[in-house]
Amino acid sequence: MHLWVFFIIEGGESMNKTQDFTKGVIWKQLLFFFFPILIGSFFQQLYNTVDTIIVGQACGTNALAAVGSTGNLTNLVVNFYVGLSTGASVVIAQYYGAHNKGKIHQAVHTSYMLAIVSGIIMMLFGLFFSYQCLDAIGVPHDILNDASLYMKLYFLGMIPGAVYNIGAGILRAVGDSKRPLYYLIICSIVNVVFDFIFVVILHKGIAGAAIATFVAQSVCAILVTLQLIFSKDDYHLILSKIRFHLPVLKKIIQIGAPAGIQSTMYSIANIVLQTHINIFGTQTIASWSVYIKIDALFWMVMAAIGASITTFVGQNYGAHQYKRIQKGTRSALVIALTIAISISVILCFGGKYITQLFSSDPEIIKQCQSLILFLMPFYFSYCCVEIFSGTMRGCGESLKPMLLVCLGICVLRVAWVTFISPHYPTLKGVVISYPITWFTTSFLFIVYYQHFKKEHFGA
């Protein structure tokens, strides 16, 4: 423990911990902040990806389908909390931009209390309702028990998972995206080691994969908490002062709850879509599970650039730098489009080889490659949704972006798979709803953002 404390204090103090986004070259600041978040997201995604690779190779197609079938349901719960915690990051970023030390202190301790309470609620939900929820979305009965076991064990790690996410959000709100990355690298190594021990050596199957994830999340939570405890900056954490400050909590919820609902909308729509995919059987479920793991690369990029612009805008909004916000939004959009097109090209040409990491089944490889070529060329059409909604959240406006996502993503996608795709009873007839909803929602955000600029910036 003393070695960890030394690393956190001495290593942390030797680097430029925080970043003031209210001055400097915008595109450079966004990129330097973006890449640690992206790499960190990659290592965080590695938790489940390694589970999937090891389970798929060591335990077979049924186990692979069992783990994959839990993804949308766990995301439904976890994404609401992640969105809610975004409210804490925005509030802290705004106070940091305004140099309000007292409010930063209150927001940090309120956020930690929110993480603990939210973690307990998510854990209890997973333990008591996993089987019923998986059964309700049509998970085949030959994998239902295994899927339920994996989901219950996964939700046992919700408290440390919530604590890590809020702690990392605090650091990022003040411009520090590097140390959360370092902690995730350490924890990903822990996850790989314990995956190998529990699944390959001890033959614990999908239960071993879930336990490895729990251990890794706990290590992350401990590291980020120690960092905040031993920090000498305004965001210093004092365990005895962790409690709700109601005015700050109200502001966090006003921003975070719509963001959480917005995140949940994606999961609701995807759960409905998953129920239609489940109709095609275990083989297709396994193929779709592999595709989602590869597809996650794009969503990690979008989440990272979205977090970057939200923090950038939050600090500048607190400092009343409105022209700088508009320049930052344009820069972020160019970055997002460039990366989205690059990812589409790379995965369309190399997706087949990546698929082989997850499964040696030739049918899964063939079906997954078909999905990649069908969907990934349309990634660029989503970029406006992430950048404009991130800008609005950074300004404290979460309700209207949530409504646009509800209409363009959730309602339209559910309507498609309910009323239109049954007339085209193929897998592609279901998943084409993705690019259709991306284009539609981006158009809605482009139109509304013009009004938003006039209302908030006088532009």
PDB file of C-alpha atoms in Angstrom, residues 105 108-109 112 170 224-231 233-242:
ATOM      1  CA  HIS A 105     -15.303  20.961  -2.622  1.00  0.00           C
ATOM      2  CA  VAL A 108     -16.651  16.439  -5.177  1.00  0.00           C
ATOM      3  CA  HIS A 109     -18.091  15.096  -1.914  1.00  0.00           C
ATOM      4  CA  TYR A 112     -18.838  10.500  -4.194  1.00  0.00           C
ATOM      5  CA  ILE A 170     -13.719  14.435 -11.195  1.00  0.00           C
ATOM      6  CA  VAL A 224      -8.652   6.751  -7.985  1.00  0.00           C
ATOM      7  CA  THR A 225      -9.932   7.233  -4.427  1.00  0.00           C
ATOM      8  CA  LEU A 226      -6.417   7.282  -3.025  1.00  0.00           C
ATOM      9  CA  GLN A 227      -5.459   9.822  -5.687  1.00  0.00           C
ATOM     10  CA  LEU A 228      -8.226  12.174  -4.603  1.00  0.00           C
ATOM     11  CA  ILE A 229      -7.531  11.652  -0.893  1.00  0.00           C
ATOM     12  CA  PHE A 230      -3.842  12.512  -1.203  1.00  0.00           C
ATOM     13  CA  SER A 231      -4.345  15.367  -3.656  1.00  0.00           C
ATOM     14  CA  ASP A 233      -5.663  20.598  -5.042  1.00  0.00           C
ATOM     15  CA  ASP A 234      -9.169  22.040  -4.799  1.00  0.00           C
ATOM     16  CA  TYR A 235     -10.730  18.650  -5.594  1.00  0.00           C
ATOM     17  CA  HIS A 236      -9.159  17.012  -2.504  1.00  0.00           C
ATOM     18  CA  LEU A 237     -11.391  14.240  -1.073  1.00  0.00           C
ATOM     19  CA  ILE A 238     -11.996  13.904   2.690  1.00  0.00           C
ATOM     20  CA  LEU A 239     -13.786  10.642   3.490  1.00  0.00           C
ATOM     21  CA  SER A 240     -15.471  11.987   6.613  1.00  0.00           C
ATOM     22  CA  LYS A 241     -17.057  14.805   4.573  1.00  0.00           C
ATOM     23  CA  ILE A 242     -18.672  12.616   1.943  1.00  0.00           C
TER      24      ILE A 242
END
